[in-house]
Amino acid sequence: MTTQLYRHFDESRSLLYVGISLSTFNRLSQHRDHSDWFKSITNVTIEHFPTREEAMAAERNAIKSESPKFNIAMRKTMAEIEKEQKALTQEQYRLEKLAMAERKQVIERYVQYQLAYHLDDLRGILGITKDELHRHVAEGRLYTFEVEGRMSHKSKGLKMKPMVSGWALIDFINYLESKKK
């Protein structure tokens, strides 16, 4: 998995901190919340590495050779650093696997996947009223497309029927689940 090596500098270009992350910007927000030196950051550089192992090696070298001011890891042995990073990698993997399992459960709980669904079918699947469903469509949270077909077996002639793709339904279910959290 691509991993980023980042460096934080102050206004005099002194190196404050070196670290690695899958998302430097998410990690930056953690530093904002937990690091006294965060307000001193005026510049951030980012390098991309194809694997976490390569990024870890580059981080160790940078800490050793560049002496960042606030790296706690500088005061630890390389064995301690590697042990902590391995545990972090395993925790990230566990969390990603959990997120994928939760997404699969959500999808399985609601639907047996089809390529397209009629709006009337979705009301029953999702357990929402016709007005709620139409509001979500009107507000752009649920995307529809139209197909030509009979509205019922008694209809004479063809009309345009609004449909929802299976992928649009999955995205909408994820939206509904995120609102519950």
mmCIF file of C-alpha atoms in Angstrom:
data_model
loop_
_atom_site.group_PDB
_atom_site.id
_atom_site.type_symbol
_atom_site.label_atom_id
_atom_site.label_comp_id
_atom_site.label_asym_id
_atom_site.label_seq_id
_atom_site.Cartn_x
_atom_site.Cartn_y
_atom_site.Cartn_z
ATOM 1 C CA MET A 1 0.000 0.000 0.000
ATOM 2 C CA THR A 2 1.397 3.422 -0.952
ATOM 3 C CA THR A 3 2.698 5.184 2.148
ATOM 4 C CA GLN A 4 3.751 8.794 2.579
ATOM 5 C CA LEU A 5 6.817 10.124 4.379
ATOM 6 C CA TYR A 6 6.211 13.655 5.592
ATOM 7 C CA ARG A 7 8.421 16.327 7.123
ATOM 8 C CA HIS A 8 7.188 19.319 9.125
ATOM 9 C CA PHE A 9 9.263 22.510 9.088
ATOM 10 C CA ASP A 10 9.010 25.809 10.962
ATOM 11 C CA GLU A 11 9.373 29.284 9.400
ATOM 12 C CA SER A 12 13.192 29.148 9.590
ATOM 13 C CA ARG A 13 13.079 25.791 7.707
ATOM 14 C CA SER A 14 14.185 23.888 10.831
ATOM 15 C CA LEU A 15 12.957 20.314 10.749
ATOM 16 C CA LEU A 16 10.364 19.771 13.459
ATOM 17 C CA TYR A 17 9.129 16.244 12.795
ATOM 18 C CA VAL A 18 9.378 13.323 10.374
ATOM 19 C CA GLY A 19 6.700 10.654 10.109
ATOM 20 C CA ILE A 20 4.908 8.208 7.839
ATOM 21 C CA SER A 21 1.221 7.747 7.154
ATOM 22 C CA LEU A 22 -1.264 6.409 4.636
ATOM 23 C CA SER A 23 -2.813 9.896 4.734
ATOM 24 C CA THR A 24 -0.550 12.789 5.668
ATOM 25 C CA PHE A 25 -3.489 15.177 5.985
ATOM 26 C CA ASN A 26 -5.332 12.931 8.449
ATOM 27 C CA ARG A 27 -2.113 12.550 10.412
ATOM 28 C CA LEU A 28 -1.619 16.327 10.361
ATOM 29 C CA SER A 29 -4.990 16.767 12.080
ATOM 30 C CA GLN A 30 -3.843 14.336 14.795
ATOM 31 C CA HIS A 31 -0.713 16.424 15.331
ATOM 32 C CA ARG A 32 -2.951 19.507 15.546
ATOM 33 C CA ASP A 33 -4.909 17.895 18.366
ATOM 34 C CA HIS A 34 -2.004 16.316 20.279
ATOM 35 C CA SER A 35 1.283 18.111 19.564
ATOM 36 C CA ASP A 36 2.335 21.325 21.309
ATOM 37 C CA TRP A 37 4.615 22.175 18.392
ATOM 38 C CA PHE A 38 1.846 22.027 15.763
ATOM 39 C CA LYS A 39 1.417 25.832 15.553
ATOM 40 C CA SER A 40 5.087 26.145 14.571
ATOM 41 C CA ILE A 41 4.540 24.250 11.303
ATOM 42 C CA THR A 42 4.777 26.496 8.249
ATOM 43 C CA ASN A 43 5.772 23.962 5.601
ATOM 44 C CA VAL A 44 5.132 20.265 4.980
ATOM 45 C CA THR A 45 6.863 18.085 2.401
ATOM 46 C CA ILE A 46 5.568 14.689 1.314
ATOM 47 C CA GLU A 47 7.329 11.789 -0.397
ATOM 48 C CA HIS A 48 5.434 8.752 -1.696
ATOM 49 C CA PHE A 49 6.715 5.188 -1.328
ATOM 50 C CA PRO A 50 5.164 2.116 -2.949
ATOM 51 C CA THR A 51 5.243 0.109 0.297
ATOM 52 C CA ARG A 52 5.031 0.801 4.004
ATOM 53 C CA GLU A 53 8.335 -1.003 4.539
ATOM 54 C CA GLU A 54 10.151 1.368 2.163
ATOM 55 C CA ALA A 55 8.598 4.375 3.881
ATOM 56 C CA MET A 56 9.608 3.025 7.307
ATOM 57 C CA ALA A 57 13.201 2.609 6.160
ATOM 58 C CA ALA A 58 13.251 6.157 4.763
ATOM 59 C CA GLU A 59 11.748 7.474 8.011
ATOM 60 C CA ARG A 60 14.426 5.733 10.114
ATOM 61 C CA ASN A 61 17.151 7.174 7.902
ATOM 62 C CA ALA A 62 15.634 10.663 8.035
ATOM 63 C CA ILE A 63 15.310 10.627 11.823
ATOM 64 C CA LYS A 64 18.866 9.370 12.174
ATOM 65 C CA SER A 65 20.481 11.744 9.672
ATOM 66 C CA GLU A 66 18.274 14.880 9.897
ATOM 67 C CA SER A 67 17.619 15.009 13.679
ATOM 68 C CA PRO A 68 14.080 16.412 13.753
ATOM 69 C CA LYS A 69 13.426 18.430 16.893
ATOM 70 C CA PHE A 70 10.274 16.670 18.122
ATOM 71 C CA ASN A 71 10.586 13.039 17.067
ATOM 72 C CA ILE A 72 10.120 10.972 20.201
ATOM 73 C CA ALA A 73 11.231 8.018 18.106
ATOM 74 C CA MET A 74 14.740 9.535 18.024
ATOM 75 C CA ARG A 75 15.079 8.614 21.675
ATOM 76 C CA LYS A 76 14.099 4.994 21.064
ATOM 77 C CA THR A 77 16.060 2.127 19.672
ATOM 78 C CA MET A 78 15.373 1.042 16.117
ATOM 79 C CA ALA A 79 13.986 -2.266 17.446
ATOM 80 C CA GLU A 80 11.417 -0.355 19.535
ATOM 81 C CA ILE A 81 10.446 1.788 16.553
ATOM 82 C CA GLU A 82 10.021 -1.238 14.287
ATOM 83 C CA LYS A 83 7.924 -3.058 16.917
ATOM 84 C CA GLU A 84 5.582 -0.050 17.301
ATOM 85 C CA GLN A 85 5.252 0.423 13.553
ATOM 86 C CA LYS A 86 4.510 -3.249 13.007
ATOM 87 C CA ALA A 87 1.762 -3.073 15.657
ATOM 88 C CA LEU A 88 0.361 0.067 14.002
ATOM 89 C CA THR A 89 0.382 -1.612 10.590
ATOM 90 C CA GLN A 90 -1.475 -4.617 12.012
ATOM 91 C CA GLU A 91 -4.054 -2.317 13.667
ATOM 92 C CA GLN A 92 -4.589 -0.373 10.419
ATOM 93 C CA TYR A 93 -5.076 -3.645 8.547
ATOM 94 C CA ARG A 94 -7.568 -4.822 11.189
ATOM 95 C CA LEU A 95 -9.532 -1.563 10.954
ATOM 96 C CA GLU A 96 -9.614 -1.635 7.139
ATOM 97 C CA LYS A 97 -10.778 -5.269 7.171
ATOM 98 C CA LEU A 98 -13.464 -4.384 9.725
ATOM 99 C CA ALA A 99 -14.682 -1.471 7.578
ATOM 100 C CA MET A 100 -14.928 -3.742 4.521
ATOM 101 C CA ALA A 101 -16.856 -6.365 6.519
ATOM 102 C CA GLU A 102 -19.258 -3.708 7.825
ATOM 103 C CA ARG A 103 -19.893 -2.437 4.270
ATOM 104 C CA LYS A 104 -20.606 -5.981 3.089
ATOM 105 C CA GLN A 105 -23.019 -6.545 6.007
ATOM 106 C CA VAL A 106 -24.870 -3.322 5.217
ATOM 107 C CA ILE A 107 -25.290 -4.296 1.590
ATOM 108 C CA GLU A 108 -26.350 -7.860 2.400
ATOM 109 C CA ARG A 109 -28.794 -6.650 5.051
ATOM 110 C CA TYR A 110 -30.656 -4.505 2.544
ATOM 111 C CA VAL A 111 -30.489 -6.090 -0.840
ATOM 112 C CA GLN A 112 -29.826 -9.045 -2.998
ATOM 113 C CA TYR A 113 -27.846 -7.188 -5.622
ATOM 114 C CA GLN A 114 -29.571 -6.445 -8.924
ATOM 115 C CA LEU A 115 -28.457 -4.282 -11.805
ATOM 116 C CA ALA A 116 -31.428 -1.929 -11.439
ATOM 117 C CA TYR A 117 -34.361 -1.311 -9.106
ATOM 118 C CA HIS A 118 -37.719 0.362 -9.620
ATOM 119 C CA LEU A 119 -38.466 3.126 -7.108
ATOM 120 C CA ASP A 120 -41.479 1.232 -5.728
ATOM 121 C CA ASP A 121 -39.231 -1.744 -4.939
ATOM 122 C CA LEU A 122 -36.779 0.510 -3.127
ATOM 123 C CA ARG A 123 -39.458 1.825 -0.777
ATOM 124 C CA GLY A 124 -39.972 -1.716 0.479
ATOM 125 C CA ILE A 125 -36.265 -2.582 0.592
ATOM 126 C CA LEU A 126 -35.306 0.593 2.446
ATOM 127 C CA GLY A 127 -38.456 0.917 4.542
ATOM 128 C CA ILE A 128 -39.023 4.578 3.663
ATOM 129 C CA THR A 129 -42.073 6.418 2.376
ATOM 130 C CA LYS A 130 -42.639 7.429 -1.229
ATOM 131 C CA ASP A 131 -42.218 11.095 -0.250
ATOM 132 C CA GLU A 132 -38.909 10.401 1.520
ATOM 133 C CA LEU A 133 -37.629 8.475 -1.477
ATOM 134 C CA HIS A 134 -38.595 11.244 -3.899
ATOM 135 C CA ARG A 135 -36.988 13.849 -1.596
ATOM 136 C CA HIS A 136 -33.678 11.921 -1.656
ATOM 137 C CA VAL A 137 -33.879 11.757 -5.465
ATOM 138 C CA ALA A 138 -34.746 15.466 -5.763
ATOM 139 C CA GLU A 139 -31.881 16.433 -3.415
ATOM 140 C CA GLY A 140 -29.369 14.354 -5.405
ATOM 141 C CA ARG A 141 -28.620 11.694 -2.800
ATOM 142 C CA LEU A 142 -30.118 8.888 -4.886
ATOM 143 C CA TYR A 143 -29.448 8.915 -8.627
ATOM 144 C CA THR A 144 -32.018 7.611 -11.072
ATOM 145 C CA PHE A 145 -32.175 6.931 -14.788
ATOM 146 C CA GLU A 146 -35.220 6.333 -16.965
ATOM 147 C CA VAL A 147 -36.162 3.347 -19.068
ATOM 148 C CA GLU A 148 -39.052 2.941 -21.407
ATOM 149 C CA GLY A 149 -41.586 0.391 -20.207
ATOM 150 C CA ARG A 150 -45.088 -0.330 -19.033
ATOM 151 C CA MET A 151 -45.966 1.107 -15.620
ATOM 152 C CA SER A 152 -48.188 -1.928 -14.926
ATOM 153 C CA HIS A 153 -49.559 -4.962 -16.751
ATOM 154 C CA LYS A 154 -52.827 -3.036 -17.337
ATOM 155 C CA SER A 155 -51.081 -0.104 -19.044
ATOM 156 C CA LYS A 156 -51.486 0.423 -22.727
ATOM 157 C CA GLY A 157 -48.498 2.038 -24.316
ATOM 158 C CA LEU A 158 -45.056 2.732 -22.963
ATOM 159 C CA LYS A 159 -43.959 5.356 -20.447
ATOM 160 C CA MET A 160 -40.640 6.375 -18.971
ATOM 161 C CA LYS A 161 -39.955 4.596 -15.663
ATOM 162 C CA PRO A 162 -37.417 5.936 -13.129
ATOM 163 C CA MET A 163 -34.916 3.273 -12.071
ATOM 164 C CA VAL A 164 -31.925 3.155 -9.716
ATOM 165 C CA SER A 165 -28.757 1.236 -10.559
ATOM 166 C CA GLY A 166 -27.445 -1.325 -8.099
ATOM 167 C CA TRP A 167 -24.297 0.744 -7.567
ATOM 168 C CA ALA A 168 -26.299 3.918 -6.904
ATOM 169 C CA LEU A 169 -28.324 1.974 -4.339
ATOM 170 C CA ILE A 170 -25.151 0.775 -2.593
ATOM 171 C CA ASP A 171 -23.863 4.373 -2.446
ATOM 172 C CA PHE A 172 -27.221 5.515 -1.059
ATOM 173 C CA ILE A 173 -27.217 2.767 1.591
ATOM 174 C CA ASN A 174 -23.743 3.902 2.650
ATOM 175 C CA TYR A 175 -25.081 7.455 2.904
ATOM 176 C CA LEU A 176 -27.983 6.283 5.116
ATOM 177 C CA GLU A 177 -25.610 4.276 7.318
ATOM 178 C CA SER A 178 -23.244 7.248 7.720
ATOM 179 C CA LYS A 179 -26.174 9.383 8.926
ATOM 180 C CA LYS A 180 -26.823 6.848 11.725
ATOM 181 C CA LYS A 181 -23.303 7.225 13.132
#
